[in-house]
Short mmCIF file of C-alpha atoms and ligand atoms in Angstrom, two decimals:
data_model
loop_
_atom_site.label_atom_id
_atom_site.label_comp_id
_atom_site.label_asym_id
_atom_site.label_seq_id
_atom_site.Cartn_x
_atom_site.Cartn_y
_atom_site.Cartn_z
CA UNK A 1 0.00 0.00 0.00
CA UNK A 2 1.59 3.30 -1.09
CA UNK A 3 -0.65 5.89 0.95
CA UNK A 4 -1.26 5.64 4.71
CA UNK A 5 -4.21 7.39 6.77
CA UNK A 6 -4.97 7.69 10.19
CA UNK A 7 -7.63 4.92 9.95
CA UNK A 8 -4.86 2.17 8.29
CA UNK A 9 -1.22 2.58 9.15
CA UNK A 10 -1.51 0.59 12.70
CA UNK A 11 -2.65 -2.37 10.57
CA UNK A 12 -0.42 -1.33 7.55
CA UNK A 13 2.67 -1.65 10.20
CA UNK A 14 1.44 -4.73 11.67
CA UNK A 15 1.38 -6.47 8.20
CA UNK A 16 5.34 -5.92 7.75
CA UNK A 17 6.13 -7.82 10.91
CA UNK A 18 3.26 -10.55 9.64
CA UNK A 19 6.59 -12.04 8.07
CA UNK A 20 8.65 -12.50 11.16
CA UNK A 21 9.81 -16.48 11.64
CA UNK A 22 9.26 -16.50 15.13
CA UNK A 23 5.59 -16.84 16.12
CA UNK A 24 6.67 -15.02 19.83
CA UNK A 25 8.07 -12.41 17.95
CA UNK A 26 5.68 -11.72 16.02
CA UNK A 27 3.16 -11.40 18.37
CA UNK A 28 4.88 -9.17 20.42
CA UNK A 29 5.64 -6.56 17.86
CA UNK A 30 2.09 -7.03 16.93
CA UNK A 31 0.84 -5.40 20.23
CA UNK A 32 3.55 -2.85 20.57
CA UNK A 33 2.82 -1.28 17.02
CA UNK A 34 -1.09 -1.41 17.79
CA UNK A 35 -0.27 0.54 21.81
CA UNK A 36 2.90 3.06 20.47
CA UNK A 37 -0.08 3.89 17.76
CA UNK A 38 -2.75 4.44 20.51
CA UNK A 39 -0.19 6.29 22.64
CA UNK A 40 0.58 8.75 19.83
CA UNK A 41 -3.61 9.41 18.64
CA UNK A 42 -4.72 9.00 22.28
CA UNK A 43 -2.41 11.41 23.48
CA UNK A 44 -2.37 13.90 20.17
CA UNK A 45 1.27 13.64 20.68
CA UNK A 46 3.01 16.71 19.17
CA UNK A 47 6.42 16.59 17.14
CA UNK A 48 7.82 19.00 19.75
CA UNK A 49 6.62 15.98 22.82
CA UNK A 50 8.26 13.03 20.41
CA UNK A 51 11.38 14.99 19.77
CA UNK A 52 11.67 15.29 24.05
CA UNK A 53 10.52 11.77 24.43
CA UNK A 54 13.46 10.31 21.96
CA UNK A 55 15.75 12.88 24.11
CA UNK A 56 14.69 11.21 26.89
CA UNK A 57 16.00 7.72 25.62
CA UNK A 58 18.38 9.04 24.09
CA UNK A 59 19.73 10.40 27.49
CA UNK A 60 18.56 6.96 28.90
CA UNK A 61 21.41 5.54 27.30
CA UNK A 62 24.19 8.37 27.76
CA UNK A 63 24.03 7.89 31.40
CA UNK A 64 23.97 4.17 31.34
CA UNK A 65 26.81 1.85 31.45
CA UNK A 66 27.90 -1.97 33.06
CA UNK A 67 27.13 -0.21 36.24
CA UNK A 68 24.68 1.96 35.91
CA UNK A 69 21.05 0.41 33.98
CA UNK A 70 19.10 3.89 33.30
CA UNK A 71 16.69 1.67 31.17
CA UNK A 72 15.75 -1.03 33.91
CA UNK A 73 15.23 1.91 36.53
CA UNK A 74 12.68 3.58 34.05
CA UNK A 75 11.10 0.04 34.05
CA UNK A 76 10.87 -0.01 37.28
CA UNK A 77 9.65 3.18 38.02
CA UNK A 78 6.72 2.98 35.58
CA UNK A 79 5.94 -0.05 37.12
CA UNK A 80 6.64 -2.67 34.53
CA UNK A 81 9.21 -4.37 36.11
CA UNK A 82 6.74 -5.33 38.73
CA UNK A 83 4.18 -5.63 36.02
CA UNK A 84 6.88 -8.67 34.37
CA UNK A 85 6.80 -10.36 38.12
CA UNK A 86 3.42 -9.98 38.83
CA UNK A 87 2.42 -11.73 35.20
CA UNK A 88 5.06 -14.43 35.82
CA UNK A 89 4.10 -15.10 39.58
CA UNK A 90 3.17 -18.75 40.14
CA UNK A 91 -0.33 -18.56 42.23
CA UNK A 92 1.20 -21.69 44.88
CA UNK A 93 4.11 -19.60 45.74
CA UNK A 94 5.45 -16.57 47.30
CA UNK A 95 5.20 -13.78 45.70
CA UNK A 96 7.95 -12.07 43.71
CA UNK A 97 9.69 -9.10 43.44
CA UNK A 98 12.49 -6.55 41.74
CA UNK A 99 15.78 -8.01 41.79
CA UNK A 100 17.32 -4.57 41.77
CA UNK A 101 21.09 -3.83 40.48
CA UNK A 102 22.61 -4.58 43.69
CA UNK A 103 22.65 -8.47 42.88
CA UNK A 104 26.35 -10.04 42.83
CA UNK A 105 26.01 -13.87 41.68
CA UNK A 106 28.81 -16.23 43.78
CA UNK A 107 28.26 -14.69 47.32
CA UNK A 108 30.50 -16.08 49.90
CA UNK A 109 29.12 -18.90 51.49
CA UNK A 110 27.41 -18.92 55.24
CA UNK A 111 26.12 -21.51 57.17
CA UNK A 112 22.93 -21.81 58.61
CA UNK A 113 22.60 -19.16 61.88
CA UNK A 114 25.82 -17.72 60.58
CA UNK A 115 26.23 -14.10 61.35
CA UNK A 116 26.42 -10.80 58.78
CA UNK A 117 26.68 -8.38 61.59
CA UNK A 118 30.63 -8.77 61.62
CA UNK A 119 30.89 -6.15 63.97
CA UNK A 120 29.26 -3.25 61.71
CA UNK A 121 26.89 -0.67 63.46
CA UNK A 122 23.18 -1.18 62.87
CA UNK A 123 20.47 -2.55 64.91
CA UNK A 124 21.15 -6.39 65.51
CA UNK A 125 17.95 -8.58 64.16
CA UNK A 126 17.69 -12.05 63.61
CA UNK A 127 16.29 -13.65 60.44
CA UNK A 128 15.08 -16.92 60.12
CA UNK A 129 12.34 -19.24 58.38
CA UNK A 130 11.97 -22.09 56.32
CA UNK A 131 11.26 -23.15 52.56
CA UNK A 132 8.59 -24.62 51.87
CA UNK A 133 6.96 -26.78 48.86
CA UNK A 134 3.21 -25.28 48.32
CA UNK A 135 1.62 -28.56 50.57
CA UNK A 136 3.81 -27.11 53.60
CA UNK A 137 6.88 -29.78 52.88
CA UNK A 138 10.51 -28.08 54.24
CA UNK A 139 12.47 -28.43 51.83
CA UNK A 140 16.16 -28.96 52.66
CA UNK A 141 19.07 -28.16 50.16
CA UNK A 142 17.42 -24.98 48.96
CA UNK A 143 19.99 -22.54 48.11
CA UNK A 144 19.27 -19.07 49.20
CA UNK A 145 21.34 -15.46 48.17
CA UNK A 146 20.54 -12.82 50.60
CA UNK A 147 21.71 -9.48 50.08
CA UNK A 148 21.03 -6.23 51.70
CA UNK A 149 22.34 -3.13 52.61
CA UNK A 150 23.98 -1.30 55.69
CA UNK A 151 23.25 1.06 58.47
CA UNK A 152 24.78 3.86 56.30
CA UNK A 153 21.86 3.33 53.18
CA UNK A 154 24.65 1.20 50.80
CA UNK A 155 24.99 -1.90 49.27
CA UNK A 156 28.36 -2.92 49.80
CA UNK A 157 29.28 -2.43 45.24
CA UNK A 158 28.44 1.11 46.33
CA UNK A 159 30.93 1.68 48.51
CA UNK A 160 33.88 2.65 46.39
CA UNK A 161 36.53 2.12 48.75
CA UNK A 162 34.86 -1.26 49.68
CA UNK A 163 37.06 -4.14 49.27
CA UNK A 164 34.94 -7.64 49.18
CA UNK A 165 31.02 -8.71 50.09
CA UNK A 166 29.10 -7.31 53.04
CA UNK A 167 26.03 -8.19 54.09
CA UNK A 168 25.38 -10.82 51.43
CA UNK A 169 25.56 -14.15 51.48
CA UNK A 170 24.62 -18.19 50.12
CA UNK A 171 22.93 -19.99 52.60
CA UNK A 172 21.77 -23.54 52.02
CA UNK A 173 18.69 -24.80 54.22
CA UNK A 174 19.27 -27.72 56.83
CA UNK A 175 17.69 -30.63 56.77
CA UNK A 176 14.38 -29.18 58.18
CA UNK A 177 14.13 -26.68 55.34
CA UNK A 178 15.29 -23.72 57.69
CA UNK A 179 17.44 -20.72 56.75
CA UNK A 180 18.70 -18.35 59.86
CA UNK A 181 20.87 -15.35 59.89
CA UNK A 182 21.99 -12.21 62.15
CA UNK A 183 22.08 -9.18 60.15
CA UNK A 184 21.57 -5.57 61.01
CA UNK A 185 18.60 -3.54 60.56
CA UNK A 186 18.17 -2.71 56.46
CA UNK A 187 17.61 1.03 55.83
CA UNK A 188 15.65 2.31 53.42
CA UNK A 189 17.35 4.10 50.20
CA UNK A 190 17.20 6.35 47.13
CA UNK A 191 16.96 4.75 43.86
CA UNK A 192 19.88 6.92 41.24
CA UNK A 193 17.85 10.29 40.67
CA UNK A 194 20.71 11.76 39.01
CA UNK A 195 19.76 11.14 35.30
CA UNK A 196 16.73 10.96 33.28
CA UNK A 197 14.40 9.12 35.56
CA UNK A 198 14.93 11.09 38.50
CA UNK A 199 14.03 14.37 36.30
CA UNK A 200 10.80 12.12 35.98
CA UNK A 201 10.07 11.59 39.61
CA UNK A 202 10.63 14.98 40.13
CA UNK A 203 8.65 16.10 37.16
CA UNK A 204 5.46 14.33 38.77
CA UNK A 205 6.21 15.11 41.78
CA UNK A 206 7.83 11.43 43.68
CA UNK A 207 10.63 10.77 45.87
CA UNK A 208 12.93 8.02 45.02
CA UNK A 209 13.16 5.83 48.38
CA UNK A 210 12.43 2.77 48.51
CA UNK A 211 11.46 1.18 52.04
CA UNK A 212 14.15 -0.67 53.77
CA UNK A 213 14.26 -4.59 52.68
CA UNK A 214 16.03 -7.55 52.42
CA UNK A 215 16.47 -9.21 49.12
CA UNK A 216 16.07 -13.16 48.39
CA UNK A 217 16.91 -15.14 45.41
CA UNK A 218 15.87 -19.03 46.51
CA UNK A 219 16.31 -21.97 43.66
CA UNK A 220 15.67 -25.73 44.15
CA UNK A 221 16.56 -28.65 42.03
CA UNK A 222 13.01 -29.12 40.21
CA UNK A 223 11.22 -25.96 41.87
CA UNK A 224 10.87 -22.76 40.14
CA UNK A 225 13.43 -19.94 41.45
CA UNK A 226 11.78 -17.24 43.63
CA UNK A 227 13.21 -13.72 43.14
CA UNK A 228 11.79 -11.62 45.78
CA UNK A 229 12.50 -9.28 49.05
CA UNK A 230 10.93 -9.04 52.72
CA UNK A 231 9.93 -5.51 53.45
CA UNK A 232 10.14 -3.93 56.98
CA UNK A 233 6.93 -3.24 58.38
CA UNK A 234 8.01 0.17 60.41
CA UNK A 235 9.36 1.17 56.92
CA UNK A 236 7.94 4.74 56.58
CA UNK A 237 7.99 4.17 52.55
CA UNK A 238 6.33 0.86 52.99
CA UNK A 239 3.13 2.00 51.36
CA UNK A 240 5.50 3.68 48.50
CA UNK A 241 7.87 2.23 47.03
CA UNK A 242 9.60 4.30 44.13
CA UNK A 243 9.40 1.14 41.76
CA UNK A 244 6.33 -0.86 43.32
CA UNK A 245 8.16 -4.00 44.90
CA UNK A 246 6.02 -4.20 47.88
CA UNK A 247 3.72 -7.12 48.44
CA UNK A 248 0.86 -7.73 51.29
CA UNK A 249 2.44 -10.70 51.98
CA UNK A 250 6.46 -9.72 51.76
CA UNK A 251 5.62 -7.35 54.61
CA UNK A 252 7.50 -8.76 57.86
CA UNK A 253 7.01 -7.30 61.20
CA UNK A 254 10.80 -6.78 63.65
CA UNK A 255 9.42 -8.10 66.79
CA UNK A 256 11.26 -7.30 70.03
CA UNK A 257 13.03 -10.59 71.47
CA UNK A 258 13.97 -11.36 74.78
CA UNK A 259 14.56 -14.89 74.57
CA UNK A 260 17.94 -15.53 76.12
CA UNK A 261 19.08 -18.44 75.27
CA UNK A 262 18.43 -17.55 71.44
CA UNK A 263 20.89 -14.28 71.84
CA UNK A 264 23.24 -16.13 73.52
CA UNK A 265 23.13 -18.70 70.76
CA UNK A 266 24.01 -15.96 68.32
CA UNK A 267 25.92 -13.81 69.76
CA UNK A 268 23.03 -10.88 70.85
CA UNK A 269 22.02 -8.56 72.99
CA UNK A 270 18.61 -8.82 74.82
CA UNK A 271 16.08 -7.66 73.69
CA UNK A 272 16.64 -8.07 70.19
CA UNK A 273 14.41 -8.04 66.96
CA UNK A 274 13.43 -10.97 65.04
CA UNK A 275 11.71 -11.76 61.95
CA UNK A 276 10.71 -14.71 60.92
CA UNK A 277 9.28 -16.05 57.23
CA UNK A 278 8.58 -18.93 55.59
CA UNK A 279 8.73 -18.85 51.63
CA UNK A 280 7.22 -21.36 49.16
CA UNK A 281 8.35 -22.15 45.83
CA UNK A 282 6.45 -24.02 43.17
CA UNK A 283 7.58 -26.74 41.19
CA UNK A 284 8.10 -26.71 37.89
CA UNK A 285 6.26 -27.33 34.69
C1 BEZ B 301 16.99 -2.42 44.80
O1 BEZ B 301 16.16 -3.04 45.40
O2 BEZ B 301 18.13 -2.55 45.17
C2 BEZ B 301 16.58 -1.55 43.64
C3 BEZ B 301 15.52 -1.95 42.86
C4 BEZ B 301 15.14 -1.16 41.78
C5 BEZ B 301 15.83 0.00 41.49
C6 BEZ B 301 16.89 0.39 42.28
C7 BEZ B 301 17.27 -0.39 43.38
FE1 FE B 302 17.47 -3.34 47.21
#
């Protein structure tokens, strides 16, 4: 077709990718053509407002390098990394969450009840809980990375002058299925607001913080791997996350301890706070 019109060119464009090989593919591009379309009419998007928006990207990438993922922070942000997690959550497991660019894979290796506190300032809290299978089976031999960050708001790769992991860790479940860990208290933090997307938060008027939480990434031979984080119920940013992460049911309460014997066991002063949660993972296929 050599004209176009208002009326035809969302199916004229969807026609040319009617040829891709890749069924997937193609019906991907299929829906993005027909919603950039409706974004553009819906919107009456001026030349002026498409010229800015390509900016935008365009500054999206200037800023972004191995470190620094301008891209996955306007996805999260706009809510569609949480949108991918909450289309790909399994309905007989916990629920998921952001991953966040503060993952390291390989963390050093602590046993169960093993300690992150190393000595570092922070309120002293003890985490514990067990996997489970959806019918309430522990399941031993689940391997868990835990990472979080410090009293001062950073993630140990955001401490320049940081040599080595803190406050991350593998930890494989005993043989009742339970994971346990000191840590200190998580703190809640600003998502990068120095580029692009934090001209956006500020150009509609949001903060960056996210509340303070602890991140998870659990896998099991023949379960589905559970990316996901357990939020702090005190968090003052609990009901507003900056890039929508928080679940009901992530939502842990600290609980004052006094148990003595436990603190002893671990190394703590009385009273202390604990948290415990169980997560579930479904199996696969
Ligand atoms: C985080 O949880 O570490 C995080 C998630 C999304 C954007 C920035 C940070
Ligand atoms: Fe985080």
């Amino acid at each position: 077709m050599r004209s176009v019109s208002l009326d035809t060119i969302t199916e004229v464009v969807t026609k040319t990718v009617e040829g891709a090989g890749d069924a997937r593919l193609k019906e991907i591009l299929s829906v993005l053509v027909r919603h950039l379309h409706q974004i553009v009419e819906e919107a009456r998007l001026t030349h002026q407002e498409w010229e800015y928006a390509v900016n935008f990207l365009w500054r999206a990438g200037q800023i972004s390098d191995d470190s620094r993922q301008e891209f996955i922070l306007l996805s999260d942000v706009l809510g569609v990394s949480s949108t991918v997690d909450l289309v790909n959550s399994a309905n007989n497991a916990s629920e998921s969450s952001v991953l966040g660019p503060f993952y390291v894979t390989d963390p050093p290796g602590l046993p169960v009840g093993g300690d992150m506190i190393q000595g570092q300032p922070g309120q002293p809290v003890l985490v514990e809980g067990v996997i489970r299978a959806p019918d309430g089976t522990p399941l031993p031999g689940a391997v868990l990375d835990i990472w979080q960050n410090a009293d001062n708001g950073l993630y140990d790769v955001q401490e320049a002058d940081r040599d080595g992991y803190n406050l991350r860790c593998r930890m494989i479940t005993d043989d009742r299925g339970a994971y346990r860990f000191t840590t200190v208290r998580a703190k809640p933090y600003t998502v990068p607001d120095d580029g692009p997307v934090g001209d956006l938060l500020r150009a509609t008027g949001r903060h960056p913080w996210r509340p303070a939480h602890i991140h998870f990434r659990i896998s099991k031979d023949g379960y589905r791997e559970l990316i996901t984080e357990l939020f702090d119920s005190e968090d003052r940013y609990v009901d507003e996350d900056a890039v929508f992460g928080v679940r009901e049911s992530l939502v842990a309460d600290y609980t004052l301890t006094n148990d003595a014997d436990e603190a002893a066991r671990h190394g703590l002063p009385t009273p202390y706070l604990k948290v415990v949660h169980d997560f579930m993972l479904a199996p696969k296929g």
